[in-house]
Tab-separated table of C-alpha atoms in Angstrom:
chain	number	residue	atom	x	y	z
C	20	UNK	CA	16.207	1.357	19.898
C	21	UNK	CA	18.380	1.837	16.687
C	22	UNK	CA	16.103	0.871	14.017
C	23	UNK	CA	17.201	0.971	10.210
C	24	UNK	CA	15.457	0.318	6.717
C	25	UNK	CA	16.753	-1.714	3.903
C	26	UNK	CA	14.618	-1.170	0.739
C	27	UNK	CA	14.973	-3.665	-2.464
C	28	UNK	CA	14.307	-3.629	-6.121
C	29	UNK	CA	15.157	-2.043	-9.427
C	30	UNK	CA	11.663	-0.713	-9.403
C	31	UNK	CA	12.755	1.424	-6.502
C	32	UNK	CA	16.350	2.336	-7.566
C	33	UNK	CA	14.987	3.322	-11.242
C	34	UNK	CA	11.930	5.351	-9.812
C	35	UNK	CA	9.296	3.092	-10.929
C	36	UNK	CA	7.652	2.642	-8.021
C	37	UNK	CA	7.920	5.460	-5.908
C	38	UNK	CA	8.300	4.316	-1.768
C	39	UNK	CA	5.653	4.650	0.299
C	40	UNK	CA	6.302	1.721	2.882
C	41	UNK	CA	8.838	3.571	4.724
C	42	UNK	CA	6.533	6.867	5.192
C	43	UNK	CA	4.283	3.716	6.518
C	44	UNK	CA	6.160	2.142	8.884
C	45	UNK	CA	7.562	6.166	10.596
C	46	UNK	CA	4.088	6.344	10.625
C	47	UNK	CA	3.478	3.406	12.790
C	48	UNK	CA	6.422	3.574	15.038
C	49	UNK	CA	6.049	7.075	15.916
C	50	UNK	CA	2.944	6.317	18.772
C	51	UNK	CA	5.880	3.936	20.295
C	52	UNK	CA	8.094	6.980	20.837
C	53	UNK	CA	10.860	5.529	17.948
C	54	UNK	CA	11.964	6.820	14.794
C	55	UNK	CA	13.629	5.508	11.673
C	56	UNK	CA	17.563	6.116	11.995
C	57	UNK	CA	18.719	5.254	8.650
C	58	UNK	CA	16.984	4.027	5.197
C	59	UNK	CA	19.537	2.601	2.652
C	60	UNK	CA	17.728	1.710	-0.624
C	61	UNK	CA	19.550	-1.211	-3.297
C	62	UNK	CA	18.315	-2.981	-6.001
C	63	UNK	CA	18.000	-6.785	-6.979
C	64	UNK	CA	21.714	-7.331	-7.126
C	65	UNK	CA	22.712	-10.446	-4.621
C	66	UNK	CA	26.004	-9.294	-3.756
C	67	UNK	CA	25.340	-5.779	-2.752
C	68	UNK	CA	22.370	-7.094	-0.712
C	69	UNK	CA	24.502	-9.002	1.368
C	70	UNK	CA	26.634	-6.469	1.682
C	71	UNK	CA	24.532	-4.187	2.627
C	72	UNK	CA	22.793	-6.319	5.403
C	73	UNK	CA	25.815	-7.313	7.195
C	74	UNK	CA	27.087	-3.886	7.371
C	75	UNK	CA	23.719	-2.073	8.596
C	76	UNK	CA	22.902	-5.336	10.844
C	77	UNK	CA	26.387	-4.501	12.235
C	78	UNK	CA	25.118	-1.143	13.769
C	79	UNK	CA	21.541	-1.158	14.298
C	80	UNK	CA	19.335	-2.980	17.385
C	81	UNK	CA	16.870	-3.609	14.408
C	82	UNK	CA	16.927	-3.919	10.671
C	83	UNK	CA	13.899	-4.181	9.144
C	84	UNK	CA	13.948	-5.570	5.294
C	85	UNK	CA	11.289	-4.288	2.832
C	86	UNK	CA	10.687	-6.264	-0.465
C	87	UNK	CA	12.534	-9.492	-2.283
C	88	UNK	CA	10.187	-12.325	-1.058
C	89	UNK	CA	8.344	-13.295	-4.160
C	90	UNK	CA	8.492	-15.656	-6.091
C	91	UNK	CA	10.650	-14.624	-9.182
C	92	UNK	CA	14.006	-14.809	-10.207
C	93	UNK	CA	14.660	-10.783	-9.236
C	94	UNK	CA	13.294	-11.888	-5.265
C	95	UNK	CA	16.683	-12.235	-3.449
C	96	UNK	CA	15.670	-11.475	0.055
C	97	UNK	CA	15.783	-15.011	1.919
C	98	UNK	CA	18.828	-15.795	-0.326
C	99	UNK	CA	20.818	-12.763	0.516
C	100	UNK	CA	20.019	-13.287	4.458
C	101	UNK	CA	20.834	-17.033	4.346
C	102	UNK	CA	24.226	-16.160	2.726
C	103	UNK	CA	24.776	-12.838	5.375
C	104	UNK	CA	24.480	-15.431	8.125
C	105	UNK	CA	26.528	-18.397	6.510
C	106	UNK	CA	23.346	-20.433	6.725
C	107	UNK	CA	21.606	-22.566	3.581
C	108	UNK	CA	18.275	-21.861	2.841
C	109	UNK	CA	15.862	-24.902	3.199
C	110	UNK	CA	12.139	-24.950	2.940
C	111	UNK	CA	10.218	-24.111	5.986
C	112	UNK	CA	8.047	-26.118	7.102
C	113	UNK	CA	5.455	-23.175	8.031
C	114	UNK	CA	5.818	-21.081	5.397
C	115	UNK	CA	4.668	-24.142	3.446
C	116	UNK	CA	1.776	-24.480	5.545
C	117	UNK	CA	0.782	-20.345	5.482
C	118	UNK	CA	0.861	-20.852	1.251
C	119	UNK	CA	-0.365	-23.952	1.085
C	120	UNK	CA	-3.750	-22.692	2.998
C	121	UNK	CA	-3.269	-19.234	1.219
C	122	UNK	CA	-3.839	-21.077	-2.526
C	123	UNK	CA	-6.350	-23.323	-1.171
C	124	UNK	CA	-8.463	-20.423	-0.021
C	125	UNK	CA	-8.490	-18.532	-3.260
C	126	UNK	CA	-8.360	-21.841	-5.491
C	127	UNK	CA	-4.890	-21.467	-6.699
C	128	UNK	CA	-2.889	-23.812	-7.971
C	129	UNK	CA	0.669	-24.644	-6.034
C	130	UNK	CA	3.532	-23.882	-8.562
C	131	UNK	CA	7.028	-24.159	-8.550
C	132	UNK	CA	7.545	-20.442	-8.587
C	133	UNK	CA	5.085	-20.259	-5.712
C	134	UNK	CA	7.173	-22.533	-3.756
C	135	UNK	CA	10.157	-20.567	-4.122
C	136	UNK	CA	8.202	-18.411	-0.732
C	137	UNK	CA	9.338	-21.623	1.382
C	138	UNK	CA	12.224	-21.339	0.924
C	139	UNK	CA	13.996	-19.493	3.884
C	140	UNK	CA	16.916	-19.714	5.898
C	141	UNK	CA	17.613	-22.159	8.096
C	142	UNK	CA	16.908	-21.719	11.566
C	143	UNK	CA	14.911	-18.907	10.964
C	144	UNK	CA	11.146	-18.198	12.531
C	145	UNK	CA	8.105	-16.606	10.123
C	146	UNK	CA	6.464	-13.085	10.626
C	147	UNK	CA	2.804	-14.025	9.578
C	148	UNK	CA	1.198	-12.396	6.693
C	149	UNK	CA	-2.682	-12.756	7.028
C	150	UNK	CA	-2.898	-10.621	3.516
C	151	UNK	CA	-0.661	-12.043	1.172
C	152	UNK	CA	1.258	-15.492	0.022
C	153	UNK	CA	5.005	-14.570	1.524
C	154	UNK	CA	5.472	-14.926	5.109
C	155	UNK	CA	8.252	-12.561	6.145
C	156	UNK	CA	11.368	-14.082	8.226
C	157	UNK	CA	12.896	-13.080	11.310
C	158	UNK	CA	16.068	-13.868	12.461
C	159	UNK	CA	18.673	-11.973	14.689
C	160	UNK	CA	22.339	-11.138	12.496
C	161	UNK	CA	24.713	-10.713	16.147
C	162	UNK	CA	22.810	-8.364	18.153
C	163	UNK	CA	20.441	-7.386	15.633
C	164	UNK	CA	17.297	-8.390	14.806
C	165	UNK	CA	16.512	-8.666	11.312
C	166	UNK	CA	13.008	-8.586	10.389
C	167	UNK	CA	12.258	-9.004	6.618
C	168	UNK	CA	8.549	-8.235	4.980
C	169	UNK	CA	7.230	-8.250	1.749
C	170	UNK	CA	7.141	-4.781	-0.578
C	171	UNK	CA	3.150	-5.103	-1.196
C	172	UNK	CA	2.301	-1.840	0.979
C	173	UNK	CA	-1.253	-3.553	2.340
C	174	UNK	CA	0.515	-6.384	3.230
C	175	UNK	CA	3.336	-4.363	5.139
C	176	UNK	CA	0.852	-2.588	7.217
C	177	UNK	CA	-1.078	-5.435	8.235
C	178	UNK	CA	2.254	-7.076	9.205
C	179	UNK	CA	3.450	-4.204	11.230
C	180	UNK	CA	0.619	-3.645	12.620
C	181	UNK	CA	-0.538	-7.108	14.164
C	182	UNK	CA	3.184	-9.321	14.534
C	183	UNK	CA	6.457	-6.477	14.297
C	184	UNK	CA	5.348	-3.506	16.356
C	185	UNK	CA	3.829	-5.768	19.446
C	186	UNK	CA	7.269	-7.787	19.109
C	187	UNK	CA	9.289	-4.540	19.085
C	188	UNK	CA	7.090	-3.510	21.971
C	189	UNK	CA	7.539	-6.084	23.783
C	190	UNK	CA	11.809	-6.011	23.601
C	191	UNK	CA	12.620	-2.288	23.627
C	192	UNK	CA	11.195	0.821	26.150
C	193	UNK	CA	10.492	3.464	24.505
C	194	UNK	CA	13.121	6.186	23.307
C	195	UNK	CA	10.434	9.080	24.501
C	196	UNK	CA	10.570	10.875	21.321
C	197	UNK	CA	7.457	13.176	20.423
C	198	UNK	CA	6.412	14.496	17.126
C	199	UNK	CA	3.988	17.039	16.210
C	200	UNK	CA	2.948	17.795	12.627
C	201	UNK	CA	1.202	21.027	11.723
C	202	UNK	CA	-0.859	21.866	7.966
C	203	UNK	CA	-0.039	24.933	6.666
C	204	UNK	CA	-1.326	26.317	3.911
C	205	UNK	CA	-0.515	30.213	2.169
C	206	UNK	CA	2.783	30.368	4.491
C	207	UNK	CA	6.087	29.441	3.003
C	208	UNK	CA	8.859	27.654	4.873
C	209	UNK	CA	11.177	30.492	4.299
C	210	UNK	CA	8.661	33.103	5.941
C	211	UNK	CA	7.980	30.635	9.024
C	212	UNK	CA	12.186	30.160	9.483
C	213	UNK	CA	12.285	34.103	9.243
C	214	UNK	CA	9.945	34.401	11.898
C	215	UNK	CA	11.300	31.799	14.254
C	216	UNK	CA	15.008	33.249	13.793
C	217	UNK	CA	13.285	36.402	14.681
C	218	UNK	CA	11.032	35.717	17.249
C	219	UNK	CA	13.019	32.832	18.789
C	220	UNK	CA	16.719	32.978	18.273
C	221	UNK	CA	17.219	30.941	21.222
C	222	UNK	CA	15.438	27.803	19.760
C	223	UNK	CA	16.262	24.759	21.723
C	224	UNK	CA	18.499	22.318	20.268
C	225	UNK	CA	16.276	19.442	21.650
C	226	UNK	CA	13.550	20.149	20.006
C	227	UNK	CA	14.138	19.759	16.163
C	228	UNK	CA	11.922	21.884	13.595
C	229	UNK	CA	11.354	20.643	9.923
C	230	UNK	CA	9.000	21.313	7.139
C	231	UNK	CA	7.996	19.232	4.038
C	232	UNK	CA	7.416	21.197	1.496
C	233	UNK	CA	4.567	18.977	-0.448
C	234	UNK	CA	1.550	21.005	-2.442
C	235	UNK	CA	-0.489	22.569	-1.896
C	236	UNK	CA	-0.308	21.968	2.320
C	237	UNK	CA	3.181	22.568	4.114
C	238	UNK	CA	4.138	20.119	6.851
C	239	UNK	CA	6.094	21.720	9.782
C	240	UNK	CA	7.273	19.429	12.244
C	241	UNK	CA	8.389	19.468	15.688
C	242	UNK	CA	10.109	16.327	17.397
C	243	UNK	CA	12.002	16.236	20.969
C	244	UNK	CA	12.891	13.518	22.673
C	245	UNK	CA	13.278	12.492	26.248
C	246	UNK	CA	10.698	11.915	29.355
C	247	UNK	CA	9.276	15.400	29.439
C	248	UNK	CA	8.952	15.086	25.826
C	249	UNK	CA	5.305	15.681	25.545
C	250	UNK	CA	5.781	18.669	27.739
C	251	UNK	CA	8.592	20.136	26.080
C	252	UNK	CA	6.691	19.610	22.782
C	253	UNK	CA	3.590	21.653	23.547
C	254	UNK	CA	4.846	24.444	24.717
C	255	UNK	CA	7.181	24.610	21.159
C	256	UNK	CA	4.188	23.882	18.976
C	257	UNK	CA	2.059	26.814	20.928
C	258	UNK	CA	4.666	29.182	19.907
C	259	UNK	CA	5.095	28.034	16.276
C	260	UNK	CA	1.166	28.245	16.123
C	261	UNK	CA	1.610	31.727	17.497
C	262	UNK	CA	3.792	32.487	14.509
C	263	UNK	CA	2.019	31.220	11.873
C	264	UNK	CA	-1.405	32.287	12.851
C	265	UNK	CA	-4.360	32.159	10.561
C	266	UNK	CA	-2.319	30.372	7.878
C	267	UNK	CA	-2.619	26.949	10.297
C	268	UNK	CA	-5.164	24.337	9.188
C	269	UNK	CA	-4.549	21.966	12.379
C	270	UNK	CA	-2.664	18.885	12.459
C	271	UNK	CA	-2.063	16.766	10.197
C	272	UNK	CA	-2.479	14.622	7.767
C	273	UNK	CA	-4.916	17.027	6.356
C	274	UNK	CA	-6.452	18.785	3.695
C	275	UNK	CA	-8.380	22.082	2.845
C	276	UNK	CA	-11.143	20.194	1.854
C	277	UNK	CA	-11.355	18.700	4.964
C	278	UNK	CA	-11.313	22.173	6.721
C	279	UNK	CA	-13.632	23.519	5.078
C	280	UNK	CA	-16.007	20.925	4.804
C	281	UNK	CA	-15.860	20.831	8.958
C	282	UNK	CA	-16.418	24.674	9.057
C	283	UNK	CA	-19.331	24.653	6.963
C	284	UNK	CA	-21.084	21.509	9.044
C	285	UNK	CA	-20.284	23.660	12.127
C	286	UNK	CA	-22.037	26.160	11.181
C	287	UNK	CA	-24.956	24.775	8.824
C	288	UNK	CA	-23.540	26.344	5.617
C	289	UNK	CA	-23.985	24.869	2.691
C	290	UNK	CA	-21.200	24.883	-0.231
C	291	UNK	CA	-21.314	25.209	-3.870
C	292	UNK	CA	-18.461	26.144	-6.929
C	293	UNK	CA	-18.443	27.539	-10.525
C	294	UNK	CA	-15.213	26.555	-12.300
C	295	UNK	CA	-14.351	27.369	-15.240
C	296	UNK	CA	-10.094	26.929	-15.169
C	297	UNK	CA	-9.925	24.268	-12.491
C	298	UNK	CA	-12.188	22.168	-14.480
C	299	UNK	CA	-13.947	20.557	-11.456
C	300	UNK	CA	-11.266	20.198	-8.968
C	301	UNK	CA	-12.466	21.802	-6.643
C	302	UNK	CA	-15.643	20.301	-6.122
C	303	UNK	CA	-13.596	16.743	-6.704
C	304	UNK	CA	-11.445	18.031	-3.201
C	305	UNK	CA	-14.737	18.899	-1.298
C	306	UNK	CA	-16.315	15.198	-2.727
C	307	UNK	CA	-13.100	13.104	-1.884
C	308	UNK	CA	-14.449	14.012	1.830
C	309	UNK	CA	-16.625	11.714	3.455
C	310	UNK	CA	-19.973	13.176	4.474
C	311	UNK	CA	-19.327	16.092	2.102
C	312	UNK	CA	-22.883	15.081	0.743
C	313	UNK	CA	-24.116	17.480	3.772
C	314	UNK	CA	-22.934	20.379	3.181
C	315	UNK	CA	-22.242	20.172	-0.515
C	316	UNK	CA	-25.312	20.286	-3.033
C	317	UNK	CA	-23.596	20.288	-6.138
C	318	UNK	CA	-21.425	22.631	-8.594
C	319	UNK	CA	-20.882	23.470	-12.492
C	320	UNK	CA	-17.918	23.261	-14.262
C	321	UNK	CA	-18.466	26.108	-17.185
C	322	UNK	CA	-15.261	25.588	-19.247
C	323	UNK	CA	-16.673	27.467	-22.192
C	324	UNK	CA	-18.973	30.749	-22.756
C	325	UNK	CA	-22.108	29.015	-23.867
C	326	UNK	CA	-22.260	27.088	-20.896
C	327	UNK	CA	-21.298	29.958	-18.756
C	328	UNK	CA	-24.496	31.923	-19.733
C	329	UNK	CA	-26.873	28.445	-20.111
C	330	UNK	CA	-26.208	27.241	-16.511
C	331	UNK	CA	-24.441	30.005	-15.201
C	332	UNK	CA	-26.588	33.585	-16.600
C	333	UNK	CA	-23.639	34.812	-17.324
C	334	UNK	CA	-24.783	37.415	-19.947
C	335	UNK	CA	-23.474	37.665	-23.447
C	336	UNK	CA	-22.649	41.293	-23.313
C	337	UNK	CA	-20.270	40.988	-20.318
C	338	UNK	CA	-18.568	38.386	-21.969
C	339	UNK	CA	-18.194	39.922	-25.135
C	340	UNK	CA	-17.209	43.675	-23.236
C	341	UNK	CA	-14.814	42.235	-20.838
C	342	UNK	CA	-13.734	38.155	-21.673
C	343	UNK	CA	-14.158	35.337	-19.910
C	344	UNK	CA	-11.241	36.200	-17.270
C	345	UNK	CA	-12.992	39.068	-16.044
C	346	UNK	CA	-14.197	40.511	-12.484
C	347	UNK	CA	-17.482	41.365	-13.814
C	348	UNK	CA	-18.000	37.162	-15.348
C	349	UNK	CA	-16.210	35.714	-12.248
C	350	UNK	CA	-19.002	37.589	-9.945
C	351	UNK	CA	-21.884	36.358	-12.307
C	352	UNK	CA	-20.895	32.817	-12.460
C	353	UNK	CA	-20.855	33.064	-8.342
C	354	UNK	CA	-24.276	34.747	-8.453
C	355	UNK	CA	-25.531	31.505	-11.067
C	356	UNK	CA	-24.047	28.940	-9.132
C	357	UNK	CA	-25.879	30.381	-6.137
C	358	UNK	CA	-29.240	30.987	-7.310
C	359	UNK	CA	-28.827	27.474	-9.419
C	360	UNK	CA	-27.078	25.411	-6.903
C	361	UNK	CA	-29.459	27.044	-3.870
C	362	UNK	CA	-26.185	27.375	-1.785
C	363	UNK	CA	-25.061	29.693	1.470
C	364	UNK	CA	-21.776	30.107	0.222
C	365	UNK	CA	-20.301	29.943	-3.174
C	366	UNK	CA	-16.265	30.282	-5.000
C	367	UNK	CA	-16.029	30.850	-8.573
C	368	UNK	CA	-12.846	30.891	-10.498
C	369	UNK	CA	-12.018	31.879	-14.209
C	370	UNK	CA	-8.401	32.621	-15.541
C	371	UNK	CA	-5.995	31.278	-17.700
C	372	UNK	CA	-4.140	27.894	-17.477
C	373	UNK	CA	-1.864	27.548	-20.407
C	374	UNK	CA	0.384	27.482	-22.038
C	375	UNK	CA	-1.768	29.035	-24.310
C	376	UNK	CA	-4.673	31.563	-24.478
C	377	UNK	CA	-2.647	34.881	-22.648
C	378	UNK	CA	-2.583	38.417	-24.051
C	379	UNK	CA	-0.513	41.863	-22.841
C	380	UNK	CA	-3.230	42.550	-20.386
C	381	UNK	CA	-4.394	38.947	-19.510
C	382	UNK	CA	-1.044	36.675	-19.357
C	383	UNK	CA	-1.156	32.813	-18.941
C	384	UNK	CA	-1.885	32.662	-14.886
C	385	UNK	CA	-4.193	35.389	-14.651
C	386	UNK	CA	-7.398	33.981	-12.403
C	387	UNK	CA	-10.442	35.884	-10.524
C	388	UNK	CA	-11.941	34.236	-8.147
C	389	UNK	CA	-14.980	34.924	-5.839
C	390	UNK	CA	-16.299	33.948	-2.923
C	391	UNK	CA	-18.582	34.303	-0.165
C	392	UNK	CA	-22.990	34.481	-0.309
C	393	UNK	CA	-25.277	36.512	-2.141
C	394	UNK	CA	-25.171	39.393	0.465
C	395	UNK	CA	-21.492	39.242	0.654
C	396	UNK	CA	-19.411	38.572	-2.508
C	397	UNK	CA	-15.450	38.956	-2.500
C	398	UNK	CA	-13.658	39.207	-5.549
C	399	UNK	CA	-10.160	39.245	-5.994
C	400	UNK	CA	-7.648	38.859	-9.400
C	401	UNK	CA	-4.274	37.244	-8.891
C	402	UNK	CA	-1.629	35.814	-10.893
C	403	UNK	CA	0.265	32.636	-11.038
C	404	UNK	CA	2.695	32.307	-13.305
C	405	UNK	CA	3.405	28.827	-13.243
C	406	UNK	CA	2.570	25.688	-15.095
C	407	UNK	CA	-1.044	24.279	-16.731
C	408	UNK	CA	-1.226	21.576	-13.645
C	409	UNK	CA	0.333	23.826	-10.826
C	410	UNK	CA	-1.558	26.559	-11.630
C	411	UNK	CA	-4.935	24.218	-11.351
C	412	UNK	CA	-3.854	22.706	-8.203
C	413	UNK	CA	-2.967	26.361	-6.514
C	414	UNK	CA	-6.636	27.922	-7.522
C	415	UNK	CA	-8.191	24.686	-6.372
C	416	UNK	CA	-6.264	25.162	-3.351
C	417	UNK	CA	-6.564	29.426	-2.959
C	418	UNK	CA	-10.126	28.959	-3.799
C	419	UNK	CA	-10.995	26.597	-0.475
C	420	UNK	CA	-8.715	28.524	1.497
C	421	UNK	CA	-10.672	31.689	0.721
C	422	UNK	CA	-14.038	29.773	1.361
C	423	UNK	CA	-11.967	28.622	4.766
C	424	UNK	CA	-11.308	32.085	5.846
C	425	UNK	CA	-14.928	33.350	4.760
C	426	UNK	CA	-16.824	30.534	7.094
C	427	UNK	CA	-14.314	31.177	9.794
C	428	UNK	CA	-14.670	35.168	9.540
C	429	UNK	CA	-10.463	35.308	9.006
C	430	UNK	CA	-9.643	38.878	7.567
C	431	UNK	CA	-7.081	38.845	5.109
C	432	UNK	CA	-5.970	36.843	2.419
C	433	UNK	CA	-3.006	34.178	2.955
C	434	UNK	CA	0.318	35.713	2.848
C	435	UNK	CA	1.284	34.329	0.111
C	436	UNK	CA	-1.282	35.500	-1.981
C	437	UNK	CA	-0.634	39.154	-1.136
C	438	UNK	CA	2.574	38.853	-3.293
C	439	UNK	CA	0.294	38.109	-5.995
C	440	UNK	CA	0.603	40.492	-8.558
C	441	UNK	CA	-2.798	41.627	-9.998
């Protein structure tokens, strides 16, 4: 099956909104052994629309259209598809019924603009929408079938979910293609490409390898296609795992929260932080897991000295001896959160965000972080020269890793890192 995207609005073309439904509907499609072939993105102009349908209808087996079915004046959808098939549009007789029942329910009142949603092309059947007021419309332009949904992203789901996918099921076999996603975190893309070249310079053609570079976890992706797919895949994956070694989380989507948070209920450890330059992030990644509450008692931001010595002991001489941003203060805060929080296991980080607040022998990106129990306390200064909000998001991100590597007994720090210069 050829399938292809069509995207509309000036939301989308002036970056607005940014687009999540067509992550969404890969997502959905990839369990049916398909994949997007093209995604062609316009905004609210009715001539270009048109256009643009008849030409990717022209070469596709489906062409599913994302947005345009509301009820204002910049909604051209049904009006663009009417005029790509020479038809009028006309109002539907169901899609009168679906919003008629949909306003009812939530005691709306039936407008004129509201109406506008009835208005389809004629001869064209309706792709229910249990979620919102548009149905979407379904028609075939030639060979291709032309699927249109609203842009609302619940609504999409829903819709692919329960009426598009079982109808695309239930025309086209599957094209047998397999994809494998693995989270990566401390290992650039470069390195893992320099190791593959190495390693394998006979990599397969059929079996593609990708990486999305998003922060602070790196995506790499396999995908082959054909019967033996699955096989084909496996053995691929085992050697990229292979390669990239300790630095693999598992498969995604996930996070380093989520890691760790696992580890520690596997082994009955308990979790606490002392931030002072992350401001709390850290413990907000470990809390944005469900059942962190286990594992997790608590932890204390300390953004300034006084609070760093109230909650934290941190003792007024080391702080006025050494600063803030210091190995001996990062290894008291981890020894107060402990003792304070009554945690196993403990990180503590303390450095300088930016832009401001740097000297000769402490520049902007200078952090120490610790981690580990009361018996066993690592300590470690590195430096990230890089903005106020990337350098928060990389210590919130080096600081679980370490606590990953800790509960999991991993030697080492993540390659990355070692570049570091302390």
């Amino acid at each position: 099956m050829k399938l292809q995207l069509l995207l509309t609005g000036n939301e989308l073309m002036a970056g607005d909104t940014i687009d999540s439904n067509s992550a969404m509907i890969a997502e959905l499609i990839t369990n049916y052994g398909w994949r997007i072939d093209r995604k062609t993105t316009v905004g609210d102009d009715l001539p270009t629309l048109e256009n643009q349908i008849r030409n990717l209808a022209s070469d596709c087996d489906v062409l599913i259209i994302n947005g345009g079915l509301g009820p204002t004046v910049d909604d051209m959808t049904s009006l663009a598809l009417a005029n790509a098939t020479g038809n009028v549009i006309t109002e539907h007789p169901d899609a009168l019924t679906h919003l008629t029942q949909w306003c009812e329910q939530r005691g709306f009142r039936l407008n004129a603009a509201n109406l506008k949603q009835t208005m389809l092309p004629k001869g064209c059947s309706i792709i229910a929408n249990s979620r919102g007021s548009a149905v979407g419309i379904r028609l075939k332009i030639g060979s291709c079938l032309v699927l249109a949904t609203p842009g609302v992203p619940s609504e999409l789901r829903t819709m692919m979910r329960d009426e598009i996918i079982p109808l695309l099921d239930a025309r086209f076999a599957s094209d047998y293609i397999q994809t494998q996603r693995l989270a990566v975190f401390g290992l650039g893309e470069s390195s893992i490409q320099e190791k593959v070249n190495t390693r394998y310079p006979d990599w397969p053609e059929d079996v593609e390898l990708g990486f999305r570079a998003s922060m602070p976890v790196l995506e790499v992706k396999l995908t082959t296609r054909g019967k033996n797919a699955a096989e084909k895949i496996n053995e691929w994956r085992g050697k990229i795992i292979e390669l990239i070694d300790d630095h693999l989380l598992g498969d995604m989507p996930l996070s380093l929260a989520q890691v760790v948070i696992a580890a520690a209920k596997a082994k009955n450890l308990s979790l606490g932080t002392a931030e002072s330059c992350t401001g709390g992030r850290i413990a907000a990644e470990l809390t944005s897991v469900a059942g962190s509450s286990t594992v997790f008692p608590g932890g204390i931001v300390s953004y300034s000295n006084a609070i760093k010595q109230q909650l934290l002991a941190v003792s007024e001489s080391s702080l006025a001896s050494h600063g803030a941003v210091s190995e001996v203060v990062v290894r008291q805060m981890a020894h107060g959160a402990l003792l304070a929080l009554g945690s196993d296991l403990v990180v503590a980080v303390t450095g300088i965000a930016g832009p401001d607040g740097g000297s000769e022998d402490k520049p902007v990106g200078t952090v120490w972080i610790a981690w580990g129990s009361q018996d066993d306390l690592r300590v470690k200064k590195f430096f990230l020269p890089v903005d106020r909000s990337l350098f928060q998001t990389l210590v919130t991100a080096l600081g679980l890793d370490l606590l990953r590597r800790h509960i999991l007994e991993i030697p080492g720090l993540p390659e990355l890192m070692t570049r570091s210069r302390a």
